[in-house]
mmCIF file of C-alpha atoms in Angstrom:
data_model
loop_
_atom_site.group_PDB
_atom_site.id
_atom_site.type_symbol
_atom_site.label_atom_id
_atom_site.label_comp_id
_atom_site.label_asym_id
_atom_site.label_seq_id
_atom_site.Cartn_x
_atom_site.Cartn_y
_atom_site.Cartn_z
ATOM 1 C CA MET A 1 100.217 86.200 87.461
ATOM 2 C CA SER A 2 100.930 90.202 87.208
ATOM 3 C CA GLU A 3 102.334 91.191 90.503
ATOM 4 C CA THR A 4 99.202 93.856 91.686
ATOM 5 C CA ILE A 5 101.544 97.689 92.642
ATOM 6 C CA GLU A 6 99.419 99.334 95.536
ATOM 7 C CA GLY A 7 97.837 102.163 93.893
ATOM 8 C CA GLY A 8 99.303 101.702 90.532
ATOM 9 C CA PRO A 9 96.655 100.494 87.552
ATOM 10 C CA ARG A 10 96.691 97.059 88.604
ATOM 11 C CA ALA A 11 96.254 97.871 92.353
ATOM 12 C CA PRO A 12 93.341 95.375 93.494
ATOM 13 C CA VAL A 13 89.226 97.584 94.288
ATOM 14 C CA LEU A 14 87.628 94.156 95.960
ATOM 15 C CA THR A 15 90.089 91.216 97.896
ATOM 16 C CA ALA A 16 88.691 88.981 100.158
ATOM 17 C CA LYS A 17 91.295 88.097 103.058
ATOM 18 C CA HIS A 18 90.726 84.105 104.617
ATOM 19 C CA VAL A 19 87.132 84.837 104.949
ATOM 20 C CA VAL A 20 84.570 82.159 105.948
ATOM 21 C CA ARG A 21 80.930 81.743 106.509
ATOM 22 C CA ARG A 22 78.635 78.853 108.328
ATOM 23 C CA PHE A 23 75.689 78.507 108.354
ATOM 24 C CA GLY A 24 75.252 76.189 111.430
ATOM 25 C CA GLY A 25 77.038 73.183 111.230
ATOM 26 C CA LEU A 26 77.004 74.207 107.035
ATOM 27 C CA VAL A 27 80.033 75.727 106.314
ATOM 28 C CA ALA A 28 79.659 77.740 102.995
ATOM 29 C CA VAL A 29 82.467 79.312 102.241
ATOM 30 C CA ASN A 30 85.762 77.953 103.780
ATOM 31 C CA ASP A 31 89.001 79.992 103.777
ATOM 32 C CA VAL A 32 88.526 82.217 100.621
ATOM 33 C CA SER A 33 91.255 84.611 99.486
ATOM 34 C CA PHE A 34 91.259 86.788 96.380
ATOM 35 C CA GLU A 35 91.198 89.709 95.158
ATOM 36 C CA VAL A 36 90.048 91.336 92.424
ATOM 37 C CA ARG A 37 91.699 93.918 90.223
ATOM 38 C CA LYS A 38 90.712 96.834 88.605
ATOM 39 C CA GLY A 39 89.919 97.595 85.084
ATOM 40 C CA GLU A 40 89.800 93.488 84.369
ATOM 41 C CA ILE A 41 87.053 91.064 84.054
ATOM 42 C CA LEU A 42 87.935 87.873 86.705
ATOM 43 C CA GLY A 43 85.818 85.096 86.841
ATOM 44 C CA LEU A 44 83.589 82.728 89.705
ATOM 45 C CA ILE A 45 82.790 79.721 88.689
ATOM 46 C CA GLY A 46 82.695 76.735 89.918
ATOM 47 C CA PRO A 47 79.922 73.261 90.103
ATOM 48 C CA ASN A 48 76.411 73.645 92.244
ATOM 49 C CA GLY A 49 76.952 74.436 95.751
ATOM 50 C CA ALA A 50 80.511 75.145 95.076
ATOM 51 C CA GLY A 51 79.831 78.748 97.440
ATOM 52 C CA LYS A 52 80.093 81.168 94.705
ATOM 53 C CA THR A 53 76.417 82.517 95.464
ATOM 54 C CA THR A 54 77.145 83.070 99.748
ATOM 55 C CA MET A 55 80.463 83.934 97.586
ATOM 56 C CA PHE A 56 78.978 87.131 95.535
ATOM 57 C CA ASP A 57 76.123 87.171 98.376
ATOM 58 C CA LEU A 58 79.229 87.287 101.105
ATOM 59 C CA LEU A 59 81.050 90.714 98.857
ATOM 60 C CA ALA A 60 78.526 92.391 98.633
ATOM 61 C CA GLY A 61 76.853 92.974 101.597
ATOM 62 C CA SER A 62 73.688 91.072 101.551
ATOM 63 C CA ILE A 63 75.361 88.966 104.315
ATOM 64 C CA LEU A 64 78.028 89.082 107.136
ATOM 65 C CA PRO A 65 81.734 86.889 106.995
ATOM 66 C CA THR A 66 81.658 84.362 110.471
ATOM 67 C CA SER A 67 85.682 85.376 109.902
ATOM 68 C CA GLY A 68 87.799 87.047 107.316
ATOM 69 C CA GLU A 69 87.974 90.577 106.170
ATOM 70 C CA ILE A 70 87.009 92.235 102.523
ATOM 71 C CA LEU A 71 87.846 95.502 101.882
ATOM 72 C CA LEU A 72 87.017 97.826 99.031
ATOM 73 C CA ASN A 73 89.930 99.908 97.541
ATOM 74 C CA GLY A 74 91.801 98.907 101.121
ATOM 75 C CA VAL A 75 88.586 99.258 103.064
ATOM 76 C CA ASN A 76 86.956 96.839 105.625
ATOM 77 C CA VAL A 77 83.630 97.097 104.727
ATOM 78 C CA SER A 78 83.505 93.127 106.435
ATOM 79 C CA GLY A 79 80.518 94.657 108.913
ATOM 80 C CA GLU A 80 78.717 96.993 106.676
ATOM 81 C CA ALA A 81 75.850 96.865 104.554
ATOM 82 C CA ALA A 82 74.952 96.322 101.035
ATOM 83 C CA HIS A 83 73.928 100.114 100.638
ATOM 84 C CA ARG A 84 77.036 101.302 102.147
ATOM 85 C CA ARG A 85 79.338 99.275 99.772
ATOM 86 C CA ILE A 86 77.074 100.855 96.634
ATOM 87 C CA GLY A 87 77.647 104.252 98.151
ATOM 88 C CA ARG A 88 81.343 102.610 98.320
ATOM 89 C CA GLY A 89 81.474 102.119 94.041
ATOM 90 C CA LEU A 90 81.002 98.180 94.280
ATOM 91 C CA GLY A 91 77.641 97.265 91.846
ATOM 92 C CA ARG A 92 75.851 94.320 91.915
ATOM 93 C CA THR A 93 73.106 92.342 89.315
ATOM 94 C CA PHE A 94 71.323 89.539 90.157
ATOM 95 C CA GLN A 95 70.195 86.183 88.297
ATOM 96 C CA ILE A 96 66.883 87.073 87.625
ATOM 97 C CA PRO A 97 66.109 90.857 87.150
ATOM 98 C CA ARG A 98 63.381 92.325 89.293
ATOM 99 C CA PRO A 99 62.201 96.007 87.425
ATOM 100 C CA LEU A 100 59.473 97.806 89.105
ATOM 101 C CA PRO A 101 57.035 96.520 86.154
ATOM 102 C CA ASN A 102 54.977 99.287 85.641
ATOM 103 C CA LEU A 103 57.550 101.934 85.437
ATOM 104 C CA THR A 104 59.395 102.909 82.946
ATOM 105 C CA LEU A 105 62.586 101.284 81.634
ATOM 106 C CA ILE A 106 63.848 104.882 82.265
ATOM 107 C CA GLU A 107 62.201 105.173 85.885
ATOM 108 C CA ASN A 108 63.814 102.276 87.098
ATOM 109 C CA VAL A 109 66.963 103.726 85.839
ATOM 110 C CA MET A 110 66.628 107.111 87.313
ATOM 111 C CA LEU A 111 65.340 104.693 91.210
ATOM 112 C CA ALA A 112 69.385 103.635 91.012
ATOM 113 C CA ALA A 113 70.646 107.339 91.321
ATOM 114 C CA GLN A 114 72.286 108.462 94.216
ATOM 115 C CA GLY A 115 72.686 111.650 96.112
ATOM 116 C CA GLN A 116 69.279 112.585 95.790
ATOM 117 C CA SER A 117 67.851 116.255 97.313
ATOM 118 C CA GLY A 118 64.178 114.312 96.544
ATOM 119 C CA GLU A 119 65.323 111.532 98.909
ATOM 120 C CA ARG A 120 64.774 114.479 102.070
ATOM 121 C CA LEU A 121 61.311 115.281 102.419
ATOM 122 C CA LEU A 122 61.731 118.470 103.528
ATOM 123 C CA ALA A 123 64.801 119.868 100.299
ATOM 124 C CA ASN A 124 60.559 118.092 98.378
ATOM 125 C CA PHE A 125 59.449 122.027 100.047
ATOM 126 C CA LEU A 126 62.496 124.298 100.658
ATOM 127 C CA THR A 127 64.238 123.372 97.685
ATOM 128 C CA PRO A 128 62.361 122.803 94.384
ATOM 129 C CA TRP A 129 64.235 123.623 91.824
ATOM 130 C CA ARG A 130 67.188 121.874 93.713
ATOM 131 C CA VAL A 131 65.693 118.625 93.078
ATOM 132 C CA ALA A 132 64.200 119.163 89.780
ATOM 133 C CA ALA A 133 67.574 120.340 88.676
ATOM 134 C CA GLU A 134 68.606 117.239 89.952
ATOM 135 C CA GLU A 135 65.970 114.995 88.350
ATOM 136 C CA LYS A 136 66.804 116.483 84.843
ATOM 137 C CA VAL A 137 70.649 115.622 84.992
ATOM 138 C CA ALA A 138 69.198 112.103 85.988
ATOM 139 C CA GLU A 139 66.929 111.719 83.382
ATOM 140 C CA THR A 140 69.687 112.555 81.011
ATOM 141 C CA LYS A 141 72.053 109.627 82.365
ATOM 142 C CA ALA A 142 69.186 107.193 82.952
ATOM 143 C CA GLY A 143 68.335 107.725 79.247
ATOM 144 C CA GLU A 144 72.773 108.165 77.939
ATOM 145 C CA LEU A 145 73.000 104.434 79.915
ATOM 146 C CA LEU A 146 69.940 103.080 78.147
ATOM 147 C CA GLU A 147 71.328 104.248 75.076
ATOM 148 C CA LEU A 148 74.399 102.840 76.006
ATOM 149 C CA VAL A 149 72.618 98.757 76.836
ATOM 150 C CA ALA A 150 71.305 99.438 73.756
ATOM 151 C CA LEU A 151 67.281 99.777 74.867
ATOM 152 C CA ALA A 152 66.516 103.630 74.553
ATOM 153 C CA ARG A 153 64.479 102.955 71.911
ATOM 154 C CA LEU A 154 61.885 101.372 74.907
ATOM 155 C CA ALA A 155 62.886 104.493 76.982
ATOM 156 C CA HIS A 156 59.444 105.499 77.775
ATOM 157 C CA GLU A 157 58.137 101.549 77.619
ATOM 158 C CA PRO A 158 56.955 99.935 81.056
ATOM 159 C CA ALA A 159 59.371 97.525 82.501
ATOM 160 C CA ARG A 160 57.173 94.858 81.826
ATOM 161 C CA VAL A 161 57.500 94.787 78.111
ATOM 162 C CA LEU A 162 61.021 93.375 78.922
ATOM 163 C CA SER A 163 62.677 90.298 77.745
ATOM 164 C CA GLY A 164 65.111 87.934 80.126
ATOM 165 C CA GLY A 165 68.104 88.823 78.302
ATOM 166 C CA GLN A 166 66.405 92.696 77.839
ATOM 167 C CA ARG A 167 65.552 92.904 82.237
ATOM 168 C CA LYS A 168 69.378 92.030 82.007
ATOM 169 C CA LEU A 169 70.172 94.501 79.919
ATOM 170 C CA LEU A 170 68.474 96.890 82.118
ATOM 171 C CA GLU A 171 69.858 96.232 85.414
ATOM 172 C CA LEU A 172 73.409 96.748 83.673
ATOM 173 C CA ALA A 173 72.714 100.511 83.382
ATOM 174 C CA ARG A 174 70.145 100.380 86.757
ATOM 175 C CA VAL A 175 74.021 100.104 88.274
ATOM 176 C CA MET A 176 75.737 101.805 86.090
ATOM 177 C CA MET A 177 73.679 104.676 87.409
ATOM 178 C CA ALA A 178 75.210 104.951 90.321
ATOM 179 C CA ASP A 179 78.962 105.348 89.529
ATOM 180 C CA PRO A 180 80.731 102.066 90.824
ATOM 181 C CA ALA A 181 84.039 101.097 90.884
ATOM 182 C CA ILE A 182 83.704 97.456 90.219
ATOM 183 C CA ILE A 183 80.312 95.203 89.482
ATOM 184 C CA LEU A 184 79.635 91.904 90.667
ATOM 185 C CA LEU A 185 77.777 89.961 88.315
ATOM 186 C CA ASP A 186 75.048 87.024 89.027
ATOM 187 C CA GLU A 187 74.695 84.847 86.152
ATOM 188 C CA PRO A 188 74.568 87.250 83.249
ATOM 189 C CA ALA A 189 73.954 84.634 80.662
ATOM 190 C CA ALA A 190 71.582 82.151 82.879
ATOM 191 C CA GLY A 191 68.024 82.152 80.845
ATOM 192 C CA VAL A 192 69.120 84.135 77.712
ATOM 193 C CA ASN A 193 69.417 83.551 73.746
ATOM 194 C CA ALA A 194 71.741 83.833 71.541
ATOM 195 C CA THR A 195 71.766 87.345 70.124
ATOM 196 C CA LEU A 196 70.864 88.975 73.032
ATOM 197 C CA LEU A 197 73.612 87.115 74.510
ATOM 198 C CA GLU A 198 75.995 88.770 72.158
ATOM 199 C CA VAL A 199 74.891 92.225 72.771
ATOM 200 C CA ILE A 200 75.385 91.281 76.881
ATOM 201 C CA ILE A 201 78.688 90.664 76.408
ATOM 202 C CA ASP A 202 79.661 93.561 73.797
ATOM 203 C CA ARG A 203 77.934 95.866 76.521
ATOM 204 C CA ILE A 204 80.687 94.418 79.433
ATOM 205 C CA ARG A 205 83.560 95.448 76.608
ATOM 206 C CA ASP A 206 82.430 98.639 76.712
ATOM 207 C CA ILE A 207 81.429 99.115 80.175
ATOM 208 C CA ASN A 208 84.691 97.704 80.735
ATOM 209 C CA ALA A 209 86.715 99.645 78.849
ATOM 210 C CA ARG A 210 85.369 103.348 80.583
ATOM 211 C CA GLY A 211 87.128 101.746 82.789
ATOM 212 C CA ILE A 212 84.705 99.550 85.340
ATOM 213 C CA THR A 213 86.243 96.354 86.965
ATOM 214 C CA PHE A 214 84.390 92.795 86.709
ATOM 215 C CA LEU A 215 83.802 90.036 88.890
ATOM 216 C CA LEU A 216 81.501 87.640 87.099
ATOM 217 C CA ILE A 217 79.427 84.404 88.235
ATOM 218 C CA GLU A 218 78.797 82.244 85.401
ATOM 219 C CA HIS A 219 77.996 78.568 83.906
ATOM 220 C CA ASN A 220 79.174 79.410 80.398
ATOM 221 C CA ILE A 221 81.921 78.845 79.565
ATOM 222 C CA ASP A 222 82.757 79.923 76.264
ATOM 223 C CA MET A 223 81.627 83.485 77.803
ATOM 224 C CA VAL A 224 83.693 83.418 80.733
ATOM 225 C CA THR A 225 86.516 82.511 77.673
ATOM 226 C CA ARG A 226 85.498 85.328 75.992
ATOM 227 C CA LEU A 227 85.069 87.923 78.104
ATOM 228 C CA CYS A 228 87.526 87.482 81.414
ATOM 229 C CA ASP A 229 91.781 88.184 82.296
ATOM 230 C CA ARG A 230 91.331 85.443 84.453
ATOM 231 C CA VAL A 231 89.463 82.804 86.077
ATOM 232 C CA LEU A 232 89.143 81.680 90.213
ATOM 233 C CA VAL A 233 87.387 77.934 90.434
ATOM 234 C CA MET A 234 85.180 77.717 93.510
ATOM 235 C CA ALA A 235 84.942 73.549 95.080
ATOM 236 C CA GLY A 236 83.043 72.368 97.903
ATOM 237 C CA GLY A 237 83.163 75.946 100.076
ATOM 238 C CA GLN A 238 86.871 76.377 99.077
ATOM 239 C CA LEU A 239 89.366 78.385 95.838
ATOM 240 C CA LEU A 240 90.235 75.515 94.024
ATOM 241 C CA CYS A 241 92.379 76.802 91.799
ATOM 242 C CA GLU A 242 93.104 80.497 89.537
ATOM 243 C CA GLY A 243 94.882 81.183 86.421
ATOM 244 C CA THR A 244 93.755 81.517 82.768
ATOM 245 C CA ALA A 245 89.821 80.104 80.557
ATOM 246 C CA ASP A 246 92.441 77.278 79.533
ATOM 247 C CA GLU A 247 95.133 76.895 81.628
ATOM 248 C CA VAL A 248 91.763 76.090 84.528
ATOM 249 C CA ALA A 249 89.939 73.491 82.156
ATOM 250 C CA ARG A 250 92.796 70.967 81.910
ATOM 251 C CA ASP A 251 93.065 70.962 85.970
ATOM 252 C CA PRO A 252 92.500 68.082 87.422
ATOM 253 C CA ARG A 253 91.186 69.448 89.781
ATOM 254 C CA VAL A 254 88.620 71.176 87.684
ATOM 255 C CA ILE A 255 87.887 68.077 85.981
ATOM 256 C CA GLU A 256 87.573 66.013 89.337
ATOM 257 C CA ALA A 257 85.577 69.069 90.460
ATOM 258 C CA TYR A 258 82.813 68.400 87.883
ATOM 259 C CA LEU A 259 83.109 65.361 86.909
ATOM 260 C CA GLY A 260 83.300 63.977 90.066
ATOM 261 C CA GLY A 261 81.309 65.354 91.877
ATOM 262 C CA ALA A 262 83.486 66.780 94.512
ATOM 263 C CA ALA A 263 80.888 70.178 95.054
ATOM 264 C CA ALA A 264 79.840 70.379 98.418
ATOM 265 C CA ALA A 265 75.303 71.410 99.031
#
């Protein structure tokens, strides 16, 4: 494992330090620490009930930790809500995307644009030219992102026509609209056919090549093996081990967690 250098090319973008999350008497995440390094694709795997989704929710700001710290580019964001973290460069997709079905694809992507003057009511009356100019820029950018995720031909179709895999590609474009430094991907392979899965893998690689960092939860081990530089394994709310995909696949603790029912609910 290479050392990280503060401010360097492999510096941590996202860090969890001794993070704990309790729900009443249940400890869903128990003293978990790790870092996601700039430019990498890091995988987070584990059996059902391991605490992966709770960890993602904590990193994204959907829920807050009981104790411990979450740092985004060195800033402690442990108490910040999800929308504040988006503004700091953290994007997240969901296992089941829910685009607005009656809006077109390009409209769905444009909704994710940040800092638009048109979001303020008075600006629409006092500086309509600025609002219009910003919308034009956003539309151009949204079109480019739909091209990136291979959905440009459907740009002006309503989102309701998309398959499950296409919705995941649309969500990836929406996340990119906010110019994230890191994207949390929640099971991008779930419910996706083999052909579209190849498209998703290719697009993740393309986006990563632009300098965007990824952390992904995934049960598709083949996808994890193909994409991830490092892999973290959780079980029973704790971090069990980390290493390359091959290393963790051979670790007896991982085999026991998956086959021996070691994960907590």
